[in-house]
Coordinates of C-alpha atoms and ligand atoms in Angstrom, one line a residue:
X1 CA 165.6 41.6 106.5
X2 CA 162.3 40.0 107.1
X3 CA 161.8 36.4 105.7
X4 CA 158.7 34.3 104.9
X5 CA 159.0 30.7 105.4
X6 CA 156.3 28.5 103.7
X7 CA 155.3 25.3 105.3
X8 CA 154.2 23.8 108.7
X9 CA 156.3 20.7 109.5
X10 CA 159.4 19.8 111.4
X11 CA 161.6 20.7 108.2
X12 CA 160.1 24.3 108.4
X13 CA 160.7 24.6 112.1
X14 CA 164.4 23.6 111.4
X15 CA 164.6 26.2 108.6
X16 CA 163.2 29.0 110.8
X17 CA 165.4 28.1 113.6
X18 CA 168.4 28.2 111.5
X19 CA 167.5 31.4 109.8
X20 CA 166.8 33.1 113.1
X21 CA 170.4 32.6 114.0
X22 CA 171.5 35.0 111.4
X23 CA 172.3 38.7 112.3
X24 CA 170.9 39.6 108.8
X25 CA 167.4 38.3 109.8
X26 CA 165.2 40.7 111.9
X27 CA 162.0 38.8 111.7
X28 CA 160.6 35.5 110.2
X29 CA 157.0 34.7 109.5
X30 CA 156.0 31.1 108.9
X31 CA 152.9 30.2 106.8
X32 CA 151.2 28.5 108.3
X33 CA 153.8 27.2 110.8
X34 CA 152.9 25.1 113.9
X35 CA 152.6 25.5 117.6
X36 CA 156.3 25.2 118.4
X37 CA 157.9 27.4 115.9
X38 CA 156.8 30.6 117.7
X39 CA 159.1 29.5 120.5
X40 CA 162.0 30.6 118.5
X41 CA 163.4 33.9 118.7
X42 CA 162.1 36.3 115.9
X43 CA 159.4 33.8 114.7
X44 CA 155.7 34.2 114.2
X45 CA 153.1 32.1 112.5
X46 CA 150.7 33.5 109.9
X47 CA 147.6 31.6 108.8
X48 CA 147.8 32.2 105.0
X49 CA 147.8 29.4 102.3
X50 CA 146.8 30.9 99.0
X51 CA 149.7 32.1 96.8
X52 CA 148.0 35.5 96.0
X53 CA 147.3 36.1 99.7
X54 CA 150.9 35.2 100.5
X55 CA 152.2 37.7 97.9
X56 CA 149.9 40.4 99.3
X57 CA 151.4 39.7 102.7
X58 CA 154.9 39.9 101.5
X59 CA 154.2 43.3 99.9
X60 CA 152.4 44.6 102.8
X61 CA 155.1 43.5 105.3
X62 CA 158.0 44.4 103.2
X63 CA 159.4 40.9 103.3
X64 CA 162.7 40.7 101.5
X65 CA 162.8 36.9 101.0
X66 CA 160.5 33.9 100.8
X67 CA 161.8 30.3 101.4
X68 CA 159.6 27.5 100.2
X69 CA 159.6 24.3 102.4
X70 CA 157.2 21.7 100.8
X71 CA 156.9 20.6 97.1
X72 CA 153.2 21.4 96.6
X73 CA 153.5 25.2 96.4
X74 CA 156.5 24.6 94.1
X75 CA 154.6 22.4 91.8
X76 CA 151.6 24.9 92.0
X77 CA 154.0 27.5 90.5
X78 CA 154.6 29.8 93.5
X79 CA 158.1 30.7 92.3
X80 CA 156.9 31.9 88.9
X81 CA 154.1 33.9 90.4
X82 CA 156.3 35.6 93.0
X83 CA 159.0 36.4 90.3
X84 CA 156.4 37.9 88.0
X85 CA 155.7 40.4 90.7
X86 CA 159.4 41.1 91.3
X87 CA 159.4 39.3 94.7
X88 CA 162.5 37.4 95.9
X89 CA 161.8 33.8 96.4
X90 CA 164.2 30.7 96.9
X91 CA 163.1 27.6 95.0
X92 CA 162.8 26.2 91.5
X93 CA 160.3 27.3 88.8
X94 CA 157.2 25.3 88.0
X95 CA 158.9 23.7 85.0
X96 CA 161.9 22.8 87.1
X97 CA 159.7 21.4 89.8
X98 CA 158.5 18.7 87.4
X99 CA 161.9 16.9 88.3
X100 CA 159.8 15.9 91.5
X101 CA 156.3 16.4 90.2
X102 CA 156.4 13.9 87.4
X103 CA 158.5 10.8 87.7
X104 CA 158.2 10.2 83.9
X105 CA 159.7 13.7 83.3
X106 CA 162.5 13.0 85.8
X107 CA 163.3 9.5 84.5
X108 CA 163.4 10.8 80.9
X109 CA 165.7 13.7 82.2
X110 CA 168.0 11.2 83.9
X111 CA 168.1 9.0 80.6
X112 CA 168.8 12.0 78.4
X113 CA 171.6 13.3 80.6
X114 CA 173.2 9.9 81.2
X115 CA 172.4 9.7 85.0
X116 CA 172.7 6.3 86.3
X117 CA 169.1 5.1 87.4
X118 CA 167.1 2.0 87.5
X119 CA 166.0 0.5 84.1
X120 CA 162.3 1.5 83.5
X121 CA 159.3 1.3 81.2
X122 CA 156.6 3.9 81.1
X123 CA 152.8 3.0 80.8
X124 CA 149.6 5.1 80.2
X125 CA 147.5 1.9 79.5
X126 CA 146.7 -0.6 82.2
X127 CA 146.4 -3.6 79.9
X128 CA 149.9 -3.1 78.4
X129 CA 151.2 -2.6 82.0
X130 CA 149.5 -6.0 83.0
X131 CA 151.0 -7.7 80.0
X132 CA 154.4 -6.4 80.9
X133 CA 154.4 -7.7 84.4
X134 CA 153.6 -11.2 83.4
X135 CA 157.2 -11.6 82.1
X136 CA 159.3 -9.1 84.2
X137 CA 161.7 -10.2 86.7
X138 CA 160.8 -9.7 90.5
X139 CA 160.8 -7.9 92.7
X140 CA 159.8 -5.0 90.6
X141 CA 158.9 -1.4 91.4
X142 CA 155.7 0.2 90.4
X143 CA 155.5 4.2 90.7
X144 CA 152.8 6.6 90.1
X145 CA 153.9 9.4 87.8
X146 CA 152.5 12.3 89.9
X147 CA 152.7 13.5 93.5
X148 CA 151.2 11.0 95.9
X149 CA 152.3 12.4 99.3
X150 CA 155.2 9.8 99.4
X151 CA 152.9 6.8 98.9
X152 CA 153.2 6.4 95.1
X153 CA 155.8 3.7 95.1
X154 CA 155.1 0.1 95.5
X155 CA 157.7 -2.5 95.7
X156 CA 156.1 -5.8 94.4
X157 CA 157.5 -9.2 95.1
X158 CA 155.4 -11.1 92.6
X159 CA 152.9 -10.8 89.8
X160 CA 149.9 -10.6 92.0
X161 CA 151.4 -7.8 94.1
X162 CA 152.2 -5.9 91.0
X163 CA 148.7 -6.4 89.6
X164 CA 147.1 -4.9 92.8
X165 CA 149.4 -1.9 92.6
X166 CA 148.7 -1.3 88.9
X167 CA 144.9 -1.7 89.5
X168 CA 145.0 0.6 92.6
X169 CA 147.0 3.3 90.6
X170 CA 145.5 3.1 87.2
X171 CA 141.9 1.9 87.6
X172 CA 140.9 2.5 91.2
X173 CA 142.7 5.9 90.8
X174 CA 143.7 6.0 94.6
X175 CA 146.0 9.0 94.0
X176 CA 143.3 11.0 92.2
X177 CA 145.0 11.3 88.9
X178 CA 148.6 11.0 89.9
X179 CA 148.8 7.2 89.1
X180 CA 147.1 7.4 85.6
X181 CA 150.5 7.0 84.1
X182 CA 153.1 4.6 85.9
X183 CA 156.7 3.7 85.7
X184 CA 157.6 0.0 86.3
X185 CA 161.2 -0.1 87.1
X186 CA 164.0 -2.5 88.1
X187 CA 164.4 -3.2 91.8
X188 CA 167.8 -2.0 93.1
X189 CA 169.5 -3.7 96.0
X190 CA 171.6 -1.5 98.3
X191 CA 171.6 1.2 101.0
X192 CA 169.9 4.5 100.6
X193 CA 171.3 8.0 101.2
X194 CA 169.7 11.5 100.9
X195 CA 172.0 14.2 99.6
X196 CA 170.7 17.7 99.7
X197 CA 172.4 20.2 97.3
X198 CA 172.0 23.9 96.6
X199 CA 172.2 25.4 93.1
X200 CA 172.0 28.8 91.4
X201 CA 171.7 27.1 88.0
X202 CA 175.5 27.4 87.3
X203 CA 177.0 26.0 90.3
X204 CA 175.8 23.1 92.6
X205 CA 177.2 22.4 96.1
X206 CA 176.3 19.3 98.1
X207 CA 175.4 19.6 101.8
X208 CA 176.6 17.0 104.3
X209 CA 175.1 13.6 103.4
X210 CA 172.2 12.1 105.4
X211 CA 170.0 9.1 105.9
X212 CA 166.3 8.9 106.5
X213 CA 164.6 6.0 108.4
X214 CA 161.3 5.4 106.5
X215 CA 159.7 2.4 108.1
X216 CA 157.6 2.7 111.2
X217 CA 159.3 -0.1 113.3
X218 CA 162.7 -0.8 114.5
X219 CA 164.9 -2.8 112.0
X220 CA 163.3 -1.0 109.0
X221 CA 160.1 -3.0 109.0
X222 CA 156.5 -2.2 108.7
X223 CA 154.8 0.4 106.5
X224 CA 156.6 3.5 105.2
X225 CA 156.1 6.9 107.0
X226 CA 157.1 10.4 106.2
X227 CA 160.4 9.6 108.1
X228 CA 161.0 8.4 111.7
X229 CA 164.4 9.8 112.1
X230 CA 167.6 10.8 110.3
X231 CA 171.3 11.0 110.7
X232 CA 173.9 13.1 109.2
X233 CA 176.5 12.4 107.8
X234 CA 175.3 9.1 106.2
X235 CA 178.1 6.5 107.3
X236 CA 177.7 4.8 103.9
X237 CA 178.6 7.9 102.0
X238 CA 182.3 7.3 101.8
X239 CA 184.7 9.5 99.7
X240 CA 184.4 6.9 96.8
X241 CA 180.5 6.9 96.9
X242 CA 180.5 10.9 97.0
X243 CA 183.0 10.9 94.1
X244 CA 180.7 8.6 92.1
X245 CA 177.5 10.6 93.1
X246 CA 179.2 13.9 92.0
X247 CA 180.6 12.7 88.6
X248 CA 177.7 10.5 87.5
X249 CA 174.7 12.1 89.1
X250 CA 175.1 15.6 90.6
X251 CA 177.2 17.2 87.7
X252 CA 175.2 15.7 84.8
X253 CA 172.1 16.9 86.6
X254 CA 173.3 20.4 86.6
X255 CA 174.4 20.0 82.8
X256 CA 170.9 18.9 82.1
X257 CA 169.3 21.9 84.0
X258 CA 171.4 24.3 82.0
X259 CA 170.8 22.6 78.8
X260 CA 167.1 22.5 79.3
X261 CA 167.3 26.1 80.5
X262 CA 165.3 25.3 83.6
X263 CA 165.1 28.3 85.9
X264 CA 166.5 26.6 89.1
X265 CA 167.6 28.5 92.2
X266 CA 167.0 26.3 95.1
X267 CA 167.5 22.9 96.7
X268 CA 167.9 19.6 94.7
X269 CA 167.6 16.6 97.1
X270 CA 169.0 13.5 95.5
X271 CA 167.7 10.1 96.9
X272 CA 170.3 7.7 95.9
X273 CA 170.8 3.9 96.3
X274 CA 174.4 2.8 96.9
X275 CA 174.7 -0.6 95.3
X276 CA 177.6 -2.9 94.5
X277 CA 177.5 -1.6 90.9
X278 CA 177.9 1.9 92.1
X279 CA 175.6 4.8 92.9
X280 CA 172.1 4.9 91.4
X281 CA 169.7 7.9 91.4
X282 CA 166.3 6.9 92.7
X283 CA 164.6 10.3 92.6
X284 CA 164.9 14.1 92.7
X285 CA 163.0 16.1 95.1
X286 CA 163.0 19.9 94.5
X287 CA 163.0 20.9 98.3
X288 CA 164.7 19.9 101.4
X289 CA 163.9 16.5 102.9
X290 CA 162.0 15.8 106.1
X291 CA 163.4 14.7 108.5
X292 CA 166.8 15.0 106.8
X293 CA 166.6 18.8 107.2
X294 CA 166.4 18.4 111.0
X295 CA 169.6 16.5 111.1
X296 CA 171.5 18.5 108.5
X297 CA 170.9 22.1 109.4
X298 CA 172.1 21.8 113.0
X299 CA 175.5 20.9 111.6
X300 CA 175.6 23.9 109.1
X301 CA 178.3 26.3 110.2
X302 CA 177.6 29.0 107.6
X303 CA 174.9 31.4 107.8
X304 CA 171.9 30.0 105.9
X305 CA 170.6 33.2 104.7
X306 CA 173.9 34.3 103.3
X307 CA 174.0 31.0 101.4
X308 CA 170.5 31.4 100.0
X309 CA 171.4 35.0 99.1
X310 CA 174.6 33.9 97.3
X311 CA 172.3 31.3 95.3
X312 CA 169.8 34.1 94.5
X313 CA 172.4 36.4 93.2
X314 CA 174.2 33.6 91.2
X315 CA 177.3 33.7 93.4
X316 CA 177.4 30.2 94.8
X317 CA 180.7 29.6 93.2
X318 CA 182.3 32.1 95.5
X319 CA 180.5 30.8 98.6
X320 CA 182.5 28.7 101.2
X321 CA 179.8 26.4 102.7
X322 CA 181.1 25.2 106.0
X323 CA 180.0 22.3 108.3
X324 CA 180.5 21.6 112.0
X325 CA 182.5 18.6 112.8
X326 CA 180.8 15.6 114.2
X327 CA 177.3 14.2 113.6
X328 CA 173.7 14.9 114.2
X329 CA 170.7 12.5 114.8
X330 CA 167.1 13.4 114.9
X331 CA 164.3 11.0 116.2
X332 CA 160.8 11.5 115.4
X333 CA 158.1 11.0 118.0
X334 CA 154.8 10.0 116.4
X335 CA 151.3 9.6 117.6
X336 CA 150.1 6.0 118.4
X337 CA 148.8 4.3 115.3
X338 CA 150.7 6.5 112.8
X339 CA 151.0 6.1 109.7
X340 CA 147.5 4.5 109.6
X341 CA 144.9 5.9 112.2
X342 CA 145.7 7.9 115.3
X343 CA 144.1 10.3 117.7
X344 CA 145.1 13.9 118.4
X345 CA 144.6 16.5 121.0
X346 CA 146.9 15.0 123.7
X347 CA 148.9 17.6 125.9
X348 CA 152.6 17.5 125.1
X349 CA 154.9 18.1 128.2
X350 CA 158.4 19.2 128.0
X351 CA 158.4 21.6 125.1
X352 CA 160.4 24.9 125.7
X353 CA 162.9 27.1 123.8
X354 CA 165.8 25.1 125.2
X355 CA 164.4 21.5 124.4
X356 CA 166.3 20.9 121.1
X357 CA 163.3 19.8 119.2
X358 CA 161.6 20.7 116.0
X359 CA 157.8 20.6 116.2
X360 CA 155.5 19.3 113.4
X361 CA 152.0 18.0 114.4
X362 CA 151.9 20.4 117.3
X363 CA 149.4 23.2 118.1
X364 CA 149.1 25.6 121.1
X365 CA 145.7 25.9 122.7
X366 CA 145.3 28.2 125.7
X367 CA 148.9 28.1 126.3
X368 CA 149.1 24.2 126.3
X369 CA 150.9 22.4 123.5
X370 CA 148.8 19.6 122.1
X371 CA 149.4 16.9 119.3
X372 CA 147.6 17.5 116.1
X373 CA 149.4 15.3 113.6
X374 CA 150.9 11.8 112.9
X375 CA 154.5 12.9 113.2
X376 CA 154.4 15.2 116.2
X377 CA 157.9 16.4 116.6
X378 CA 161.5 15.4 116.5
X379 CA 164.4 15.7 119.0
X380 CA 167.9 16.3 117.7
X381 CA 171.4 15.8 119.2
X382 CA 174.8 16.7 118.1
X383 CA 177.9 14.7 119.0
X384 CA 181.6 14.2 118.2
X385 CA 180.6 11.1 116.5
X386 CA 177.3 9.3 115.4
X387 CA 177.0 7.5 118.7
X388 CA 177.4 10.6 120.7
X389 CA 174.7 12.3 118.5
X390 CA 172.2 9.4 119.0
X391 CA 172.7 9.4 122.7
X392 CA 172.2 13.1 122.9
X393 CA 169.0 13.0 120.7
X394 CA 167.5 10.2 122.8
X395 CA 168.3 12.1 125.9
X396 CA 166.6 15.2 124.6
X397 CA 163.6 13.1 123.5
X398 CA 163.3 11.7 127.1
X399 CA 162.3 15.2 128.2
X400 CA 159.2 15.1 126.1
X401 CA 156.0 13.1 126.9
X402 CA 152.5 12.8 125.6
X403 CA 149.9 10.0 125.6
X404 CA 150.6 7.4 123.0
X405 CA 154.0 8.9 122.0
X406 CA 155.8 6.4 119.8
X407 CA 159.3 6.5 118.5
X408 CA 161.9 4.1 117.0
X409 CA 164.8 3.1 119.2
X410 CA 167.2 2.3 116.5
X411 CA 167.7 5.6 114.6
X412 CA 171.3 5.6 113.3
X413 CA 172.0 2.2 114.6
Ligands
AMP1 P1 161.0 7.3 95.5 O1 159.8 8.2 95.8 O2 161.3 7.0 94.0 O3 162.3 7.8 96.2 O4 160.7 6.0 96.1 C1 160.5 5.8 97.5 C2 161.2 4.6 98.1 O5 161.0 3.5 97.4 C3 162.7 4.9 97.9 O6 163.2 5.7 99.0 C4 163.2 3.5 98.0 O7 163.1 2.9 99.4 C5 162.2 2.7 97.3 N1 162.6 2.6 95.9 C6 162.2 3.5 94.9 N2 162.8 2.9 93.7 C7 163.4 1.8 94.0 C8 164.1 0.9 93.2 N3 164.2 1.0 91.9 N4 164.7 -0.1 93.8 C9 164.5 -0.4 95.2 N5 163.8 0.5 96.0 C10 163.3 1.6 95.4
LIG2 N1 162.7 12.1 103.7 C1 162.1 12.0 102.5 C2 161.5 13.2 101.9 O1 161.5 14.4 102.4 O2 160.9 13.0 100.8

């Protein structure tokens, strides 16, 4: 089978890498891909972005399956469009994608189906929101309703911080419409975990748990990034936590999907907070996480394409999803200055098909790999345990170099 993967980051590199291992896959196209993906056996980039053009490409090349990486094509309705032409695509429908695309929709969904989440209020009027923050308890979390490239959440320690956030979101319109409506919610204290799952709409299977490292500096300080590294499994996800998650979050979510008749064949990524009062759901994402995918897929023993095909044919219930023993760590190397301002175009040394890396902001020019983004690449390592995986990931990262290369030294610690 030929497969099309949509996206261009490290997550998509990991997806292509894993799919390429399947004997059932002959060829993978990645739209638009990045400079390192073509190092993978069977993989080529294609420079197509519009949904209509992607459909034409799939028809012309006789591609049997399309796998969507990022959220934007999903919330743009790519799945509905492909399906209307009879094309096989893995991902939730436009309506189901609202679970990520609108925080108001997702919080109301959580409330309706009894899913444990932070207490919240919804506002479409800035004056009412400003009035509310005069008397709420702090810290408080202000969230833009719509997609804001991971920047739509502000944790505010006091009234003046909350006021700035509300004015930025609702008046200055920094997210171009996405912050017109906001949620103000209770701050939860705890440790976070990312749990990816796969569903065919009737069955839901969790993947091995994982943990992102969102802040730029060691010790979890500094501004949030797209993710500076990840580990799997997440050491905080004990049996007890996973039981709580399945009973009170994952299974009621599936009930809700069925009751709302959402057309959902894809990944549901649960961002959870493990607190002293149990597990809370922070958010849904309707796609795999980045960089979680880069730490989770190397541990998947099963054939990924078989898993996806089982979901698409409604047969997940019969699928025995298997994982390798041990742990995986992935460490992101970013451009100096990221996540604020950074320069690009530096030569990257050490990339080859054996280097155990997933590339993101990487382009190839005249045979030379160069940086072209904030998060440039990640190196991963597998070990018998977490410490072994961490050591291996940093050893692999050591083989890579470029001017201004920055990475956290404490991923998984
Ligand atoms: P979200 O996009 O909702 O996952 O929020 C992004 C990040 O903000 C999360 O990964 C958490 O680190 C943090 N966050 C979101 N909601 C809360 C909350 N209610 N309490 C504490 N931290 C939160
Ligand atoms: N790593 C968090 C995300 O992909 O949204």
